[in-house]
Amino acid sequence: MPQNRLSELLAQKQFIRFWLARLNGTTANQMLMVAVAWHMYDITSSPWDLGLVGLFQFVPALVMTLPAGHMADRVHRGRIFAACMFTQALMALLLVTATHEGFANRSLILGISVVLGLARAFQMPAQQALTPQLVPRELLQRAIALSSGGMEVAVIGGPALGGLLYVHGATTVYATCMALMLIACALTLSVRYDHQPSTASATWQTVFAGLGFVWRHKIILGATTLDLFAVLLGGATALLPIYARDILHTGPAGLGLLRAAPAVGALTMSMVLIRWPLQRWVGPKLMGAVAVFGLAMVVFGLSSHFGLSLLALAITGAADNVSVVTRSTLVQLETPDDMRGRVSAVNSIFIGASNQLGEFESGATAALMGPVGSVVFGGMGTLLVAALWFRLFPALARRDRMSEPMPGRADC
């Protein structure tokens, strides 16, 4: 592998423009989520209404993701992403106006939450399917690692920046979000690539074709379901407040560090994978990373030392990032371009379901066996899943290189 691969990636101007667009857009998304939730609580002081904000975003996103994936295969993906950014910028402008004029209320925020959920439903498949069209195949793993690193920066910095700006008022946050989203929109519209739209007509069969494609292609099915069950069983985000207060005996600052630790680990691993991408035995390394994730969750579950807990969570983030980058690269390389939007939509559903259901699973098992039992049980379950997937998906377990051309498969 030539030593100048990183410089080659950075020279891909269209990709870098889109990467900057995603960085601005995701940062604004994270800031907006924090501000909208805080604003709702300021208005109603109701935990129930806080839950509704999330629900009103999640349900429309879940319902519309498959149709959005079909659109991402038929329509210019950059324009879809830009339209999603512009729609969210309009919602931020509406929140600025409503807050300044005094008509921001519960119903308005819930209605805006629905629009934000719909926009993100179309945003996710388009942005995932666009990246492979902006870089050569041999640079795709590095490109996905760089994208993952940028998103981790946004996930870490966005909420913190939103919280700091909220001190100066909700309108300050909303105006900043609007500006960042408009920048993301403009950057995306400047991206040029060869758009080859799918010729499939919009029928129920074509809309659901992504599900059938994933089911038939065991490499993709194995990689996506491995990540689904690992996050479903091994996640502990919902229980971190309990660990911070009752087990590790730290305060809100400690809770913030615990929540940030996986993102720091993931960001660090992204930088490693950009410099030294996986070259051989990617299937075993993917499953090994999931096993490390499960083992680190067991250590976190049993730990009563704050430093060890932070380290364990950072390791879970690093291991999860190996899984994310490897899975994303395999899925994109194994999928023909005219199917990438629909397959990315299926992938988005799996990610959303694992995150949402994983928090529910953590809470339910914690109610039955306590927080420590819940986390340890989930970590052991993740180890079991990694072992089972070796047997259930032998093609994935034996996968050597990222790119192994198959007869009849379309190139990027």
Short mmCIF file of N, CA and C in Angstrom, two decimals, residues 261-339:
data_model
loop_
_atom_site.label_atom_id
_atom_site.label_comp_id
_atom_site.label_asym_id
_atom_site.label_seq_id
_atom_site.Cartn_x
_atom_site.Cartn_y
_atom_site.Cartn_z
N ALA A 261 -16.72 9.13 27.03
CA ALA A 261 -15.62 8.17 26.90
C ALA A 261 -15.73 7.28 25.66
N PRO A 262 -16.91 6.69 25.35
CA PRO A 262 -16.98 5.87 24.12
C PRO A 262 -16.69 6.68 22.86
N ALA A 263 -17.15 7.92 22.80
CA ALA A 263 -16.90 8.75 21.63
C ALA A 263 -15.41 9.07 21.49
N VAL A 264 -14.73 9.29 22.62
CA VAL A 264 -13.28 9.55 22.58
C VAL A 264 -12.55 8.31 22.07
N GLY A 265 -12.95 7.13 22.56
CA GLY A 265 -12.34 5.89 22.07
C GLY A 265 -12.59 5.68 20.59
N ALA A 266 -13.81 5.97 20.14
CA ALA A 266 -14.16 5.81 18.73
C ALA A 266 -13.37 6.78 17.85
N LEU A 267 -13.23 8.02 18.32
CA LEU A 267 -12.47 9.01 17.56
C LEU A 267 -11.01 8.60 17.43
N THR A 268 -10.44 8.11 18.52
CA THR A 268 -9.05 7.65 18.49
C THR A 268 -8.87 6.51 17.50
N MET A 269 -9.81 5.56 17.52
CA MET A 269 -9.72 4.42 16.61
C MET A 269 -9.91 4.87 15.16
N SER A 270 -10.75 5.88 14.93
CA SER A 270 -10.91 6.39 13.57
C SER A 270 -9.59 6.90 13.03
N MET A 271 -8.83 7.61 13.86
CA MET A 271 -7.54 8.12 13.41
C MET A 271 -6.58 6.96 13.11
N VAL A 272 -6.65 5.90 13.91
CA VAL A 272 -5.79 4.73 13.67
C VAL A 272 -6.15 4.08 12.34
N LEU A 273 -7.45 3.92 12.09
CA LEU A 273 -7.88 3.24 10.86
C LEU A 273 -7.63 4.09 9.61
N ILE A 274 -7.62 5.40 9.77
CA ILE A 274 -7.26 6.25 8.63
C ILE A 274 -5.79 6.02 8.25
N ARG A 275 -4.94 5.92 9.26
CA ARG A 275 -3.51 5.73 9.00
C ARG A 275 -3.18 4.29 8.64
N TRP A 276 -3.81 3.34 9.35
CA TRP A 276 -3.53 1.92 9.13
C TRP A 276 -4.83 1.15 8.93
N PRO A 277 -5.45 1.24 7.76
CA PRO A 277 -6.70 0.54 7.52
C PRO A 277 -6.50 -0.98 7.54
N LEU A 278 -7.57 -1.70 7.82
CA LEU A 278 -7.50 -3.15 7.83
C LEU A 278 -7.24 -3.66 6.42
N GLN A 279 -6.26 -4.54 6.28
CA GLN A 279 -5.88 -5.06 4.97
C GLN A 279 -6.26 -6.53 4.80
N ARG A 280 -6.06 -7.36 5.84
CA ARG A 280 -6.28 -8.80 5.74
C ARG A 280 -7.15 -9.27 6.91
N TRP A 281 -7.84 -10.39 6.67
CA TRP A 281 -8.66 -11.05 7.69
C TRP A 281 -9.66 -10.09 8.32
N VAL A 282 -10.34 -9.35 7.46
CA VAL A 282 -11.27 -8.34 7.98
C VAL A 282 -12.48 -8.98 8.67
N GLY A 283 -12.92 -10.17 8.20
CA GLY A 283 -14.05 -10.85 8.84
C GLY A 283 -13.74 -11.26 10.27
N PRO A 284 -12.66 -12.01 10.50
CA PRO A 284 -12.30 -12.36 11.88
C PRO A 284 -12.05 -11.14 12.75
N LYS A 285 -11.44 -10.09 12.19
CA LYS A 285 -11.18 -8.89 12.99
C LYS A 285 -12.48 -8.18 13.36
N LEU A 286 -13.46 -8.19 12.43
CA LEU A 286 -14.77 -7.62 12.75
C LEU A 286 -15.40 -8.35 13.93
N MET A 287 -15.41 -9.67 13.87
CA MET A 287 -16.01 -10.44 14.96
C MET A 287 -15.19 -10.33 16.24
N GLY A 288 -13.87 -10.24 16.10
CA GLY A 288 -13.03 -10.05 17.27
C GLY A 288 -13.30 -8.71 17.94
N ALA A 289 -13.54 -7.66 17.13
CA ALA A 289 -13.85 -6.34 17.69
C ALA A 289 -15.15 -6.39 18.49
N VAL A 290 -16.15 -7.11 17.98
CA VAL A 290 -17.41 -7.24 18.71
C VAL A 290 -17.19 -7.99 20.03
N ALA A 291 -16.33 -9.01 20.01
CA ALA A 291 -16.02 -9.73 21.24
C ALA A 291 -15.31 -8.82 22.25
N VAL A 292 -14.39 -7.99 21.77
CA VAL A 292 -13.71 -7.04 22.67
C VAL A 292 -14.72 -6.06 23.26
N PHE A 293 -15.67 -5.60 22.42
CA PHE A 293 -16.74 -4.73 22.90
C PHE A 293 -17.49 -5.39 24.05
N GLY A 294 -17.89 -6.65 23.87
CA GLY A 294 -18.62 -7.35 24.92
C GLY A 294 -17.79 -7.52 26.18
N LEU A 295 -16.53 -7.89 26.04
CA LEU A 295 -15.67 -8.08 27.20
C LEU A 295 -15.47 -6.77 27.96
N ALA A 296 -15.28 -5.66 27.22
CA ALA A 296 -15.11 -4.37 27.88
C ALA A 296 -16.38 -3.96 28.63
N MET A 297 -17.55 -4.31 28.08
CA MET A 297 -18.80 -4.02 28.78
C MET A 297 -18.90 -4.81 30.08
N VAL A 298 -18.43 -6.05 30.08
CA VAL A 298 -18.42 -6.85 31.32
C VAL A 298 -17.53 -6.17 32.36
N VAL A 299 -16.34 -5.71 31.92
CA VAL A 299 -15.42 -5.03 32.85
C VAL A 299 -16.08 -3.77 33.39
N PHE A 300 -16.71 -2.99 32.52
CA PHE A 300 -17.40 -1.79 33.00
C PHE A 300 -18.50 -2.14 33.98
N GLY A 301 -19.26 -3.17 33.68
CA GLY A 301 -20.36 -3.56 34.57
C GLY A 301 -19.89 -3.93 35.96
N LEU A 302 -18.73 -4.57 36.05
CA LEU A 302 -18.22 -5.04 37.35
C LEU A 302 -17.38 -3.99 38.08
N SER A 303 -16.95 -2.96 37.36
CA SER A 303 -16.02 -1.98 37.93
C SER A 303 -16.72 -1.04 38.92
N SER A 304 -16.00 -0.74 40.00
CA SER A 304 -16.45 0.30 40.93
C SER A 304 -15.41 1.41 41.03
N HIS A 305 -14.43 1.40 40.11
CA HIS A 305 -13.38 2.41 40.07
C HIS A 305 -13.62 3.31 38.87
N PHE A 306 -13.70 4.61 39.10
CA PHE A 306 -14.07 5.54 38.04
C PHE A 306 -13.10 5.50 36.87
N GLY A 307 -11.80 5.47 37.14
CA GLY A 307 -10.81 5.45 36.06
C GLY A 307 -10.92 4.20 35.20
N LEU A 308 -11.09 3.04 35.84
CA LEU A 308 -11.23 1.79 35.10
C LEU A 308 -12.51 1.81 34.27
N SER A 309 -13.56 2.38 34.82
CA SER A 309 -14.83 2.45 34.09
C SER A 309 -14.69 3.32 32.84
N LEU A 310 -13.99 4.47 32.98
CA LEU A 310 -13.75 5.32 31.81
C LEU A 310 -12.95 4.58 30.75
N LEU A 311 -11.91 3.86 31.17
CA LEU A 311 -11.08 3.12 30.23
C LEU A 311 -11.90 2.05 29.51
N ALA A 312 -12.72 1.33 30.28
CA ALA A 312 -13.54 0.27 29.67
C ALA A 312 -14.51 0.85 28.64
N LEU A 313 -15.13 1.98 28.95
CA LEU A 313 -16.05 2.60 28.01
C LEU A 313 -15.31 3.11 26.77
N ALA A 314 -14.11 3.65 26.96
CA ALA A 314 -13.32 4.10 25.81
C ALA A 314 -12.99 2.92 24.89
N ILE A 315 -12.69 1.76 25.50
CA ILE A 315 -12.39 0.56 24.70
C ILE A 315 -13.63 0.11 23.94
N THR A 316 -14.81 0.21 24.58
CA THR A 316 -16.04 -0.16 23.85
C THR A 316 -16.22 0.75 22.63
N GLY A 317 -15.93 2.04 22.79
CA GLY A 317 -16.06 2.96 21.66
C GLY A 317 -15.08 2.63 20.55
N ALA A 318 -13.82 2.29 20.93
CA ALA A 318 -12.82 1.95 19.92
C ALA A 318 -13.20 0.67 19.18
N ALA A 319 -13.63 -0.36 19.94
CA ALA A 319 -14.01 -1.62 19.32
C ALA A 319 -15.24 -1.44 18.44
N ASP A 320 -16.19 -0.65 18.90
CA ASP A 320 -17.40 -0.41 18.11
C ASP A 320 -17.06 0.31 16.82
N ASN A 321 -16.06 1.20 16.86
CA ASN A 321 -15.69 1.92 15.65
C ASN A 321 -15.06 1.00 14.62
N VAL A 322 -14.26 0.02 15.08
CA VAL A 322 -13.74 -0.99 14.15
C VAL A 322 -14.90 -1.71 13.47
N SER A 323 -15.92 -2.06 14.26
CA SER A 323 -17.11 -2.72 13.71
C SER A 323 -17.85 -1.83 12.73
N VAL A 324 -18.04 -0.57 13.09
CA VAL A 324 -18.79 0.36 12.24
C VAL A 324 -18.07 0.58 10.90
N VAL A 325 -16.78 0.86 10.95
CA VAL A 325 -16.03 1.14 9.72
C VAL A 325 -15.97 -0.11 8.84
N THR A 326 -15.70 -1.26 9.45
CA THR A 326 -15.61 -2.51 8.69
C THR A 326 -16.96 -2.86 8.07
N ARG A 327 -18.01 -2.80 8.89
CA ARG A 327 -19.35 -3.12 8.37
C ARG A 327 -19.75 -2.16 7.25
N SER A 328 -19.57 -0.87 7.48
CA SER A 328 -19.97 0.12 6.47
C SER A 328 -19.22 -0.08 5.16
N THR A 329 -17.91 -0.36 5.27
CA THR A 329 -17.11 -0.55 4.06
C THR A 329 -17.55 -1.80 3.31
N LEU A 330 -17.75 -2.90 4.02
CA LEU A 330 -18.19 -4.13 3.39
C LEU A 330 -19.54 -3.96 2.71
N VAL A 331 -20.47 -3.30 3.42
CA VAL A 331 -21.81 -3.11 2.86
C VAL A 331 -21.74 -2.29 1.57
N GLN A 332 -20.98 -1.21 1.58
CA GLN A 332 -20.90 -0.35 0.39
C GLN A 332 -20.20 -1.05 -0.76
N LEU A 333 -19.15 -1.83 -0.47
CA LEU A 333 -18.42 -2.52 -1.54
C LEU A 333 -19.21 -3.68 -2.12
N GLU A 334 -20.06 -4.30 -1.31
CA GLU A 334 -20.82 -5.46 -1.77
C GLU A 334 -22.14 -5.08 -2.44
N THR A 335 -22.48 -3.79 -2.44
CA THR A 335 -23.78 -3.36 -2.96
C THR A 335 -23.61 -2.60 -4.27
N PRO A 336 -24.34 -2.97 -5.33
CA PRO A 336 -24.31 -2.19 -6.57
C PRO A 336 -24.81 -0.77 -6.31
N ASP A 337 -24.30 0.16 -7.10
CA ASP A 337 -24.63 1.56 -6.84
C ASP A 337 -26.12 1.84 -6.92
N ASP A 338 -26.83 1.17 -7.83
CA ASP A 338 -28.25 1.48 -7.97
C ASP A 338 -29.10 0.88 -6.85
N MET A 339 -28.45 0.16 -5.90
CA MET A 339 -29.15 -0.38 -4.73
C MET A 339 -28.67 0.24 -3.43
#
